[in-house]
Coordinates of C-alpha atoms and ligand atoms in Angstrom, one line a residue:
Chain A
M1 CA 0.0 0.0 0.0
I2 CA 1.7 3.2 -1.2
P3 CA 0.5 6.5 0.4
A4 CA -0.2 9.1 -2.3
A5 CA -1.5 12.6 -2.8
L6 CA -2.5 15.2 -5.3
V7 CA -1.4 18.7 -4.3
P8 CA -1.6 22.1 -6.0
A9 CA 1.1 23.6 -8.1
M10 CA 0.5 27.4 -7.8
P11 CA 2.8 29.5 -5.6
H12 CA -0.1 31.4 -4.0
L13 CA -0.1 28.8 -1.3
L14 CA 3.0 30.5 0.1
A15 CA 1.5 34.0 0.1
G16 CA 2.0 36.0 3.3
D17 CA -1.5 37.4 2.9
P18 CA -3.4 34.5 1.4
A19 CA -7.0 34.1 0.2
P20 CA -9.0 31.8 2.5
S21 CA -8.8 29.1 -0.2
W22 CA -5.1 29.4 -0.6
A23 CA -4.6 29.1 3.2
E24 CA -6.8 26.0 3.4
L25 CA -5.0 24.3 0.5
A26 CA -1.6 25.1 2.1
T27 CA -2.7 23.7 5.5
A28 CA -4.0 20.6 3.8
T29 CA -0.7 20.2 1.9
R30 CA 1.1 20.4 5.2
T31 CA -1.2 17.7 6.6
V32 CA -0.2 15.5 3.7
G33 CA 3.4 16.0 4.6
D34 CA 2.7 15.0 8.3
R35 CA 0.9 11.9 7.1
L36 CA 3.8 10.9 4.7
R37 CA 6.2 11.2 7.7
A38 CA 3.9 9.3 9.9
A39 CA 3.8 6.5 7.3
G40 CA 7.6 6.3 7.5
V41 CA 8.1 7.2 3.9
D42 CA 11.8 7.2 2.8
T43 CA 11.4 8.9 -0.6
V44 CA 8.6 10.6 -2.4
L45 CA 8.2 10.0 -6.2
L46 CA 7.2 13.4 -7.4
L47 CA 5.6 14.5 -10.7
S48 CA 5.1 18.3 -11.1
T49 CA 3.2 19.2 -14.3
Q50 CA 5.0 22.6 -14.2
W51 CA 8.2 20.7 -15.1
F52 CA 6.7 20.1 -18.5
T53 CA 8.9 18.6 -21.2
V54 CA 8.4 17.2 -24.7
L55 CA 11.2 14.7 -25.3
G56 CA 11.3 11.5 -23.3
H57 CA 11.0 11.4 -19.6
Q58 CA 13.5 13.5 -17.6
V59 CA 14.5 12.1 -14.2
Q60 CA 16.3 14.5 -11.9
C61 CA 19.7 13.0 -11.0
D62 CA 21.3 15.9 -9.1
A63 CA 21.8 15.0 -5.5
R64 CA 21.1 18.5 -4.1
L65 CA 18.9 21.2 -5.7
R66 CA 19.6 24.4 -3.9
G67 CA 18.8 27.8 -5.1
R68 CA 16.3 30.6 -5.6
R69 CA 13.7 30.9 -8.2
T70 CA 12.1 34.2 -9.3
D71 CA 8.9 33.3 -11.0
E72 CA 8.5 34.8 -14.4
N73 CA 4.9 35.7 -13.9
W74 CA 4.5 36.2 -10.1
Y75 CA 7.7 38.2 -9.4
R76 CA 5.8 41.2 -8.1
Y77 CA 4.4 39.1 -5.2
D78 CA 6.1 37.7 -2.1
F79 CA 5.2 34.2 -3.4
G80 CA 7.1 34.8 -6.6
H81 CA 10.4 34.5 -4.9
L82 CA 11.1 31.0 -3.9
E83 CA 14.1 29.5 -2.1
H84 CA 14.6 25.7 -2.4
D85 CA 16.9 23.1 -1.0
L86 CA 15.9 19.6 -2.1
A87 CA 17.7 16.3 -1.5
V88 CA 17.3 13.9 -4.3
D89 CA 17.4 10.1 -3.8
T90 CA 19.9 9.6 -6.7
E91 CA 20.2 5.9 -6.2
L92 CA 16.5 5.6 -6.8
A93 CA 16.5 8.2 -9.5
H94 CA 19.1 6.3 -11.6
R95 CA 17.3 3.0 -10.9
W96 CA 14.0 4.7 -12.0
A97 CA 15.6 6.0 -15.2
D98 CA 16.9 2.4 -15.9
A99 CA 13.4 1.0 -15.4
I100 CA 11.9 3.6 -17.7
D101 CA 14.4 2.6 -20.4
A102 CA 13.7 -1.1 -19.7
A103 CA 10.0 -0.5 -20.2
G104 CA 10.7 0.7 -23.8
M105 CA 10.5 4.4 -23.1
Q106 CA 13.2 7.0 -23.2
A107 CA 14.6 8.2 -19.9
R108 CA 16.7 11.3 -19.8
R109 CA 19.0 11.7 -16.8
T110 CA 19.1 15.3 -15.8
L111 CA 22.1 16.5 -14.0
Y112 CA 23.1 20.1 -14.8
D113 CA 24.4 23.0 -12.6
G114 CA 21.8 25.7 -12.4
F115 CA 18.9 23.6 -13.6
P116 CA 15.8 25.6 -13.0
V117 CA 13.5 23.7 -10.6
D118 CA 9.9 24.5 -11.4
T119 CA 7.6 26.5 -9.2
G120 CA 5.2 23.6 -8.5
T121 CA 8.0 21.4 -7.2
I122 CA 9.3 24.1 -4.9
V123 CA 5.9 25.0 -3.5
A124 CA 4.9 21.4 -2.9
S125 CA 8.2 20.4 -1.3
R126 CA 8.3 23.4 1.0
L127 CA 4.8 22.7 2.3
L128 CA 5.2 18.9 2.5
D129 CA 8.6 19.0 4.0
P130 CA 9.2 22.3 5.8
R131 CA 12.3 21.1 7.6
N132 CA 14.0 19.7 4.5
Q133 CA 14.2 16.3 5.9
G134 CA 12.8 14.3 3.1
R135 CA 14.2 12.8 -0.1
W136 CA 12.7 13.1 -3.5
A137 CA 12.8 11.3 -6.9
M138 CA 11.4 13.6 -9.6
V139 CA 10.3 13.1 -13.1
S140 CA 9.1 15.6 -15.8
C141 CA 5.6 15.7 -17.4
N142 CA 5.9 15.0 -21.1
L143 CA 3.1 16.9 -22.8
Y144 CA 3.7 15.3 -26.2
A145 CA 3.5 11.7 -25.0
D146 CA 0.1 10.1 -24.5
P147 CA -1.2 10.6 -20.9
S148 CA -1.0 6.9 -20.3
A149 CA 2.8 7.2 -20.7
M150 CA 2.8 8.9 -17.3
A151 CA 1.2 5.8 -15.8
A152 CA 4.0 3.6 -17.2
V153 CA 6.6 6.0 -15.9
A154 CA 5.1 5.9 -12.4
G155 CA 5.0 2.1 -12.6
A156 CA 8.7 2.0 -13.4
G157 CA 9.3 4.2 -10.4
V158 CA 7.5 1.9 -8.1
R159 CA 9.4 -1.1 -9.4
A160 CA 12.7 0.7 -8.9
A161 CA 11.8 1.6 -5.4
R162 CA 10.7 -1.9 -4.6
D163 CA 14.1 -3.3 -5.9
L164 CA 15.9 -0.9 -3.5
G165 CA 13.5 -1.7 -0.6
R166 CA 12.4 2.0 -0.3
R167 CA 9.3 2.9 1.6
L168 CA 7.7 5.0 -1.0
G169 CA 5.2 7.9 -1.2
V170 CA 3.8 9.2 -4.4
V171 CA 2.8 12.8 -5.0
A172 CA 1.5 14.5 -8.1
V173 CA 1.7 18.3 -8.2
S174 CA -1.0 19.6 -10.4
G175 CA -4.1 21.8 -10.6
L176 CA -7.6 20.7 -11.7
S177 CA -9.4 23.1 -14.0
S178 CA -7.7 26.1 -15.6
G179 CA -9.7 29.2 -16.2
L180 CA -6.9 31.3 -14.9
T181 CA -8.0 34.8 -14.2
G182 CA -6.2 36.9 -16.8
R183 CA -5.8 40.0 -14.7
W184 CA -4.3 41.1 -11.4
I185 CA -6.9 40.4 -8.7
T186 CA -7.1 40.7 -5.0
P187 CA -7.2 37.4 -3.1
A188 CA -10.8 38.1 -2.1
E189 CA -11.9 38.1 -5.7
D190 CA -10.6 34.6 -6.4
R191 CA -13.2 32.1 -7.6
V192 CA -13.6 29.1 -10.0
E193 CA -16.1 29.7 -12.8
D194 CA -19.3 27.6 -12.6
V195 CA -18.7 25.1 -15.4
H196 CA -15.2 24.4 -14.3
D197 CA -16.3 24.1 -10.7
R198 CA -18.9 21.5 -11.6
W199 CA -16.3 19.5 -13.5
N200 CA -13.9 19.6 -10.6
R201 CA -16.5 18.5 -8.1
K202 CA -17.6 15.6 -10.5
V203 CA -14.0 14.4 -10.7
L204 CA -13.4 14.8 -7.0
D205 CA -16.7 12.8 -6.3
A206 CA -15.4 9.9 -8.4
I207 CA -12.1 10.1 -6.5
R208 CA -13.9 10.0 -3.2
A209 CA -15.8 7.0 -4.4
G210 CA -12.5 5.3 -5.2
D211 CA -13.6 4.8 -8.8
R212 CA -10.3 5.1 -10.6
A213 CA -11.7 3.7 -13.9
E214 CA -14.4 6.4 -13.9
V215 CA -11.8 9.2 -13.3
L216 CA -9.6 7.9 -16.1
A217 CA -12.6 7.6 -18.4
M218 CA -13.6 11.2 -17.7
S219 CA -10.1 12.6 -17.9
P220 CA -10.1 13.4 -21.7
Q221 CA -13.5 15.1 -21.3
F222 CA -12.3 16.9 -18.2
G223 CA -9.3 18.1 -20.2
E224 CA -11.5 19.3 -23.0
A225 CA -14.3 21.0 -21.0
A226 CA -12.3 22.5 -18.1
Q227 CA -8.8 22.6 -19.7
A228 CA -7.6 20.4 -16.9
D229 CA -4.0 20.9 -16.0
S230 CA -1.9 18.8 -18.5
Q231 CA -5.1 16.8 -19.4
F232 CA -5.0 15.5 -15.8
R233 CA -1.8 13.5 -16.4
A234 CA -1.4 13.8 -12.7
F235 CA -4.1 11.2 -12.1
A236 CA -2.7 8.9 -14.7
F237 CA 0.7 9.1 -12.9
L238 CA -0.9 8.3 -9.5
D239 CA -2.8 5.4 -11.1
G240 CA 0.3 4.0 -12.6
A241 CA 1.8 3.8 -9.1
G242 CA -1.2 1.7 -8.1
A243 CA -2.0 4.3 -5.5
V244 CA -5.6 5.4 -6.4
D245 CA -7.5 2.1 -6.5
R246 CA -9.2 3.1 -3.2
P247 CA -11.2 6.1 -2.0
G248 CA -9.3 9.4 -1.9
E249 CA -9.9 11.8 1.0
V250 CA -10.4 15.3 -0.3
L251 CA -8.7 17.5 2.3
A252 CA -9.3 20.8 0.5
Y253 CA -10.7 22.2 -2.7
G254 CA -10.9 25.8 -3.9
P255 CA -9.7 28.4 -6.4
I256 CA -6.2 29.7 -7.0
W257 CA -6.4 32.7 -9.3
G258 CA -9.4 31.2 -11.1
T259 CA -7.9 27.7 -11.5
G260 CA -9.3 24.8 -9.5
A261 CA -7.0 23.2 -6.9
A262 CA -7.4 20.3 -4.5
V263 CA -5.5 18.4 -1.9
V264 CA -6.3 14.7 -2.0
W265 CA -4.9 12.0 0.2
W266 CA -4.9 8.3 -0.5
G267 CA -3.9 6.4 2.6
N268 CA -5.0 3.2 4.3
Q269 CA -8.6 2.5 3.7
E270 CA -9.3 2.5 7.5
E271 CA -8.0 6.0 7.7
T272 CA -10.0 7.3 4.8
Chain B
M1 CA -7.9 24.9 -29.1
A2 CA -9.3 26.6 -26.0
R3 CA -8.3 30.2 -25.3
V4 CA -8.1 30.9 -21.6
F5 CA -7.1 34.5 -21.6
Q6 CA -9.8 36.5 -23.3
V7 CA -9.8 39.8 -21.4
P8 CA -11.1 42.2 -24.0
A9 CA -9.0 45.2 -24.9
G10 CA -10.2 48.2 -23.0
S11 CA -12.3 46.3 -20.5
S12 CA -12.9 47.8 -17.1
R13 CA -11.0 44.9 -15.5
S14 CA -7.8 45.8 -17.3
G15 CA -8.6 49.4 -16.6
A16 CA -8.4 48.7 -12.9
R17 CA -5.0 47.1 -13.4
R18 CA -3.8 50.1 -15.3
A19 CA -4.5 52.4 -12.5
A20 CA -2.9 50.2 -10.0
G21 CA 0.6 49.7 -11.3
T22 CA 1.9 50.8 -14.7
P23 CA 4.9 53.1 -14.8
A24 CA 4.8 56.7 -16.0
G25 CA 5.6 57.2 -19.7
P26 CA 9.2 57.5 -20.8
A27 CA 11.1 60.7 -21.3
P28 CA 10.8 62.3 -24.7
A29 CA 12.7 60.7 -27.6
P30 CA 16.3 61.8 -28.1
A31 CA 16.4 64.2 -31.0
R32 CA 18.1 62.8 -34.1
A33 CA 20.7 64.8 -35.8
S34 CA 19.8 65.8 -39.4
G35 CA 21.1 63.3 -41.8
E36 CA 20.5 60.4 -39.4
Q37 CA 18.4 57.6 -40.7
K38 CA 14.7 57.7 -40.2
A39 CA 13.2 56.2 -37.0
G40 CA 10.6 53.5 -36.9
I41 CA 10.4 49.8 -37.6
V42 CA 12.9 49.2 -40.3
A43 CA 12.4 45.4 -40.7
G44 CA 10.7 42.5 -39.2
Y45 CA 11.8 38.9 -39.1
L46 CA 10.2 35.6 -38.4
A47 CA 13.1 34.2 -36.3
P48 CA 12.4 30.7 -34.9
H49 CA 14.3 29.7 -31.8
P50 CA 14.8 25.9 -31.7
P51 CA 17.7 25.5 -29.2
H52 CA 19.2 23.0 -31.7
L53 CA 20.2 25.8 -34.0
V54 CA 22.3 27.5 -31.2
Y55 CA 23.7 24.1 -30.2
A56 CA 24.6 23.3 -33.7
E57 CA 26.6 26.5 -34.1
N58 CA 28.8 25.9 -31.0
P59 CA 29.0 29.5 -29.9
P60 CA 31.2 30.3 -26.9
Q61 CA 28.2 31.3 -24.8
N62 CA 26.6 27.8 -25.0
E63 CA 28.1 25.0 -22.9
P64 CA 27.2 21.9 -24.9
R65 CA 29.2 21.0 -28.0
S66 CA 27.8 19.6 -31.2
T67 CA 29.0 18.3 -34.6
G68 CA 26.7 20.7 -36.5
G69 CA 23.4 20.0 -38.1
W70 CA 20.4 22.0 -39.5
E71 CA 22.8 23.9 -41.8
V72 CA 20.2 25.2 -44.2
L73 CA 18.3 27.0 -41.5
R74 CA 21.6 28.3 -40.0
W75 CA 22.6 29.6 -43.5
G76 CA 19.3 31.4 -43.6
Y77 CA 20.2 33.1 -40.3
E78 CA 23.6 34.1 -41.7
E79 CA 21.8 35.9 -44.4
L80 CA 19.5 37.5 -41.8
R81 CA 22.5 38.7 -39.9
R82 CA 23.9 40.4 -43.0
R83 CA 20.6 42.1 -43.8
L84 CA 20.0 43.1 -40.2
R85 CA 23.3 44.9 -40.1
A86 CA 22.4 46.8 -43.3
H87 CA 19.3 48.2 -41.6
R88 CA 21.4 49.8 -38.9
P89 CA 18.9 49.4 -36.1
D90 CA 19.2 50.8 -32.6
V91 CA 17.3 48.0 -30.9
L92 CA 16.0 44.5 -31.4
V93 CA 12.4 44.0 -30.1
V94 CA 11.6 40.3 -29.6
H95 CA 8.3 38.5 -28.8
A96 CA 8.9 35.0 -27.6
P97 CA 6.6 32.1 -26.6
H98 CA 8.6 30.6 -23.9
W99 CA 8.6 33.5 -21.5
I100 CA 5.2 32.4 -20.5
T101 CA 3.2 34.8 -18.4
M102 CA -0.2 33.6 -17.2
V103 CA -1.4 37.1 -16.4
G104 CA -1.0 39.7 -19.1
H105 CA 1.8 40.9 -21.4
H106 CA 5.1 41.5 -19.7
V107 CA 8.1 43.5 -20.9
N108 CA 11.6 43.0 -19.5
C109 CA 12.7 46.4 -18.1
V110 CA 15.8 45.1 -16.3
P111 CA 18.7 47.2 -17.6
N112 CA 21.3 44.4 -17.8
P113 CA 19.8 40.8 -17.7
R114 CA 22.6 38.3 -17.3
G115 CA 23.1 34.8 -16.1
I116 CA 22.9 31.2 -17.3
S117 CA 19.8 29.9 -18.9
V118 CA 19.6 26.1 -18.4
E119 CA 16.7 25.1 -20.5
P120 CA 14.4 22.7 -18.6
I121 CA 13.2 20.9 -21.7
F122 CA 16.6 20.8 -23.6
P123 CA 19.2 21.1 -20.9
H124 CA 21.6 18.8 -22.9
L125 CA 21.5 21.3 -25.8
F126 CA 21.1 24.7 -24.2
R127 CA 23.0 26.1 -21.3
Y128 CA 23.6 29.6 -22.5
H129 CA 25.5 32.4 -20.7
Y130 CA 23.7 35.6 -21.5
D131 CA 24.5 39.2 -20.8
F132 CA 22.7 41.9 -22.7
R133 CA 21.5 45.5 -22.4
T134 CA 17.8 46.5 -22.4
D135 CA 16.5 49.6 -24.0
V136 CA 14.7 50.5 -20.8
Q137 CA 13.1 53.6 -22.2
L138 CA 11.5 51.8 -25.1
A139 CA 10.6 48.8 -22.9
E140 CA 8.7 51.1 -20.5
A141 CA 7.1 52.9 -23.4
I142 CA 5.7 49.6 -24.7
V143 CA 4.3 48.8 -21.2
D144 CA 2.7 52.2 -21.1
E145 CA 1.2 52.1 -24.6
G146 CA -0.1 48.6 -24.1
A147 CA -1.8 49.6 -20.8
S148 CA -3.2 52.7 -22.5
A149 CA -4.7 50.4 -25.2
G150 CA -6.4 48.4 -22.4
L151 CA -4.1 45.4 -22.2
V152 CA -3.1 43.8 -18.9
T153 CA 0.6 44.6 -18.8
S154 CA 3.5 44.3 -16.4
A155 CA 7.0 45.8 -16.3
L156 CA 9.5 43.2 -15.1
R157 CA 12.0 45.0 -12.9
E158 CA 13.1 42.2 -10.7
E159 CA 16.6 40.8 -11.3
G160 CA 16.8 37.0 -11.3
V161 CA 14.1 35.9 -13.7
R162 CA 15.8 33.4 -16.0
V163 CA 15.6 34.6 -19.6
D164 CA 14.0 31.8 -21.7
Y165 CA 15.5 30.0 -24.7
A166 CA 13.0 31.4 -27.2
T167 CA 14.1 35.0 -26.4
I168 CA 17.8 34.1 -26.3
G169 CA 17.6 31.8 -29.3
A170 CA 16.1 34.4 -31.6
L171 CA 18.4 37.2 -30.4
H172 CA 21.5 35.0 -30.6
L173 CA 20.7 33.7 -34.0
A174 CA 20.0 37.2 -35.3
N175 CA 22.8 39.0 -33.6
P176 CA 25.4 36.6 -31.9
T177 CA 27.6 39.5 -30.8
W178 CA 24.8 41.0 -28.7
D179 CA 26.0 44.5 -29.5
L180 CA 22.5 46.0 -30.0
A181 CA 20.0 46.9 -27.3
V182 CA 17.1 44.6 -26.7
V183 CA 13.5 44.8 -25.6
S184 CA 12.0 41.4 -24.7
L185 CA 8.2 40.8 -24.6
S186 CA 6.5 37.8 -22.9
A187 CA 3.8 35.5 -24.4
N188 CA 0.5 35.6 -22.5
N189 CA -0.4 31.9 -22.8
N190 CA -0.1 28.8 -20.9
P191 CA 1.0 25.5 -22.4
Y192 CA 0.2 23.2 -19.5
Y193 CA -3.4 24.3 -19.7
Y194 CA -3.2 24.2 -23.5
S195 CA -4.3 27.8 -23.9
D196 CA -3.4 29.9 -26.9
A197 CA -2.7 33.6 -27.0
S198 CA -5.5 35.8 -28.1
L199 CA -4.5 36.9 -31.6
A200 CA -6.8 40.0 -31.2
E201 CA -4.7 41.0 -28.2
M202 CA -1.6 40.5 -30.2
E203 CA -2.9 43.1 -32.7
T204 CA -3.3 45.5 -29.9
L205 CA 0.1 44.8 -28.5
G206 CA 1.6 45.1 -31.9
A207 CA 0.1 48.5 -32.4
A208 CA 1.2 49.6 -29.0
T209 CA 4.8 48.5 -29.8
R210 CA 4.7 50.5 -32.9
R211 CA 3.5 53.6 -31.1
A212 CA 6.2 53.2 -28.5
I213 CA 8.9 52.9 -31.1
E214 CA 7.8 56.0 -32.9
R215 CA 7.4 57.9 -29.6
T216 CA 10.9 57.1 -28.5
G217 CA 12.4 57.7 -32.0
R218 CA 14.1 54.3 -32.3
R219 CA 15.2 52.5 -35.4
A220 CA 13.9 49.1 -34.5
V221 CA 14.0 45.6 -35.9
L222 CA 11.3 43.2 -34.7
L223 CA 11.8 39.5 -34.2
A224 CA 8.9 37.1 -34.0
S225 CA 10.4 34.1 -32.3
N226 CA 8.1 31.4 -33.6
S227 CA 8.4 28.0 -35.3
L228 CA 5.7 27.0 -37.8
S229 CA 4.1 23.5 -37.8
H230 CA 4.5 22.2 -34.3
L231 CA 3.8 18.5 -34.0
H232 CA 7.0 16.8 -33.2
W233 CA 8.6 13.6 -31.9
D234 CA 8.4 12.8 -28.2
T235 CA 11.8 11.1 -28.1
E236 CA 15.2 12.0 -29.5
P237 CA 18.0 10.1 -31.4
E238 CA 21.2 9.2 -29.6
L239 CA 23.0 12.0 -31.5
P240 CA 20.7 15.0 -31.3
E241 CA 22.0 16.4 -34.6
D242 CA 21.4 13.1 -36.5
M243 CA 20.1 14.5 -39.7
G244 CA 19.4 11.0 -40.9
V245 CA 16.1 11.1 -38.9
E246 CA 15.3 14.8 -39.4
R247 CA 12.1 15.2 -41.4
P248 CA 8.7 16.8 -41.3
F249 CA 6.3 15.2 -38.8
T250 CA 3.8 14.4 -41.7
H251 CA 3.3 15.5 -45.2
A252 CA 0.3 17.5 -44.1
Q253 CA 2.4 19.5 -41.6
Y254 CA 4.9 20.2 -44.4
A255 CA 2.1 21.1 -46.9
G256 CA 0.5 23.5 -44.3
D257 CA 3.8 25.3 -43.9
M258 CA 4.3 25.6 -47.6
E259 CA 0.8 27.0 -48.1
L260 CA 1.6 29.7 -45.5
L261 CA 5.0 30.5 -46.9
Q262 CA 3.6 30.8 -50.4
T263 CA 1.1 33.4 -49.1
I264 CA 4.0 35.2 -47.4
R265 CA 6.1 35.1 -50.6
E266 CA 3.2 36.5 -52.7
G267 CA 2.0 39.1 -50.2
P268 CA 0.4 41.4 -49.2
T269 CA 0.7 40.7 -45.5
S270 CA -3.0 41.4 -45.0
R271 CA -3.7 38.0 -46.5
L272 CA -2.0 36.5 -43.4
R273 CA -4.8 37.8 -41.1
D274 CA -6.8 34.8 -42.4
A275 CA -3.9 32.5 -43.3
V276 CA -2.2 32.5 -39.8
P277 CA -5.3 31.2 -37.9
K278 CA -6.0 28.7 -40.6
H279 CA -2.3 27.5 -40.4
I280 CA -2.6 27.2 -36.6
E281 CA -5.7 25.1 -37.0
A282 CA -4.0 22.8 -39.6
T283 CA -0.6 22.4 -38.0
S284 CA -0.7 23.4 -34.3
S285 CA 1.7 26.1 -35.5
E286 CA 3.7 27.8 -32.7
T287 CA 2.4 31.1 -34.1
K288 CA -0.5 30.4 -31.8
A289 CA 1.6 32.1 -29.1
G290 CA 1.0 35.3 -31.1
S291 CA 4.5 36.4 -32.0
L292 CA 4.0 36.6 -35.8
T293 CA 0.6 38.4 -35.4
W294 CA 2.3 40.9 -33.1
L295 CA 5.1 41.5 -35.6
L296 CA 2.8 42.1 -38.6
A297 CA 0.4 44.3 -36.5
A298 CA 3.3 46.4 -35.3
M299 CA 4.4 46.8 -38.9
G300 CA 0.8 47.8 -39.8
W301 CA 0.1 44.8 -42.0
P302 CA 2.2 46.3 -44.9
A303 CA 1.2 45.7 -48.5
I304 CA 4.4 43.8 -49.3
A305 CA 5.7 40.2 -49.7
G306 CA 8.0 38.5 -47.3
D307 CA 11.3 37.1 -48.3
V308 CA 11.7 33.5 -47.2
L309 CA 15.4 33.1 -46.4
A310 CA 15.3 29.4 -45.3
Y311 CA 13.0 26.6 -44.3
G312 CA 13.8 23.4 -42.4
T313 CA 12.5 21.1 -39.7
V314 CA 13.9 20.6 -36.2
I315 CA 12.7 17.5 -34.4
A316 CA 10.0 17.6 -37.1
T317 CA 8.7 21.1 -36.4
G318 CA 8.6 23.5 -39.4
N319 CA 10.9 26.5 -39.1
A320 CA 11.2 29.4 -41.6
V321 CA 13.5 32.5 -41.5
V322 CA 11.5 35.3 -43.2
E323 CA 12.2 39.0 -43.7
W324 CA 9.7 41.8 -44.3
V325 CA 11.0 45.3 -45.1
P326 CA 8.4 48.0 -45.1
Ligands
LIG401 FE1 9.3 26.9 -29.2

């Protein structure tokens, strides 16, 4: 049983003066971090849809990702300036890349000084692991490959972790609907438009019911009707890890600058 | 494709933004001595940015080394460089699709952007050390004109935002010595939500760019940093520059590009108002990010033909180097 979660990607969760929804989503993400630690997780397999790529599947192989990111859109806000210090489980990363290759896909081992870590990864890692105690194994989100490829990539990660005897957690960093508000708003103005809100709730209901097949079946339509983040490749990834064949607990749901965002936890069934 | 950002020009919403944070207009244009060349937009180029073209050239600024590749496109850029020099511009103004801004149109107003740009998608090909000078007065004038026209805009003044490969790629390929001032504009779209730029807004941004150039008295060359047909492979050969596997994604993608280029070669540019959206529909063209529409709008959709200097594919995407001289 692998504990898993879906958490938001937008940096507003780190705002000093957040909208109520941003604060709830941030608190829920911290709760996920507490639960992953309580489950004794050694390493978290992480997919952030904001590390989007187009060629093969990039696996981060740099042992330490330390630096500061100034976000190219949100630089005028406090949450647009992000420090990060991430420890990568490189043994697992290399084993994961090998497993991706062995499954007939193309792994790309990423090890470059100054590599720009994406905003989603930084935001999620800071909330999940505020004391920088955890280790990560990270892969990019290939937008040109079929969404099902992300499932195969996650499956390869789980096999690699099992070979190494790691206690694994799996986290996908992604939004739900888009509908991003195309102007500068105050936090109080933030809302998800009605059609997108209905879609998000429909998907979250299916997740609560533990109906993975239903969520996968509705994902293309969700992508189309609500411009779901990366066509909801996040769920395909979690599914490939075998982590969502049980009811998910929706810890928070709400808007971030017009987009839909949720924190969902898949733990032991007794817990949820 | 869906378009997420559809704030109409002049809406009250963007009006509120305007009041909140746009800078004051720039100082008056420096007077030009008599006999100096006339100010304005002196040429526009479709200047695609695949990092492969920079990689293939092995310039000192880029860390990875190659054995070449994509020569015909690079020869087209060599011709562009000769022509660009002859236009004697003061400034290169570039609109690029990989400085992705989710909210509004941003203009880089940092006087001296510098650093290393490790490209997250192609880090094995593009780790480029950049150091260039911004024409801050013109940059601010574009922000100001855009906001006055009702666009959501922002002046980037924070150091430390990494300059993207589409901006650097077009600028390097057009002017590898970087001895001209630069103004860099973002693309207001969002690929992971699959949104396109609003081409109507690009018209407004283009017109604003033109007014700013005229107001500041600059001789400007515009660069639209866009590829054409944009379906491509999702894996890469062992040797990235293996030309044995370089070809169009499909014949339909190639044919779509040729149809557009034929229209460009025949002119006038006004025909491209219909041809560009049709080409986007047929080929998922990267012009959906709006750079080409911005360029042609800034030039006032001149009644001229474009000169196609080169065409070639890069990981199957179509790329053309094109010049328009008004
Ligand atoms: Fe591009």
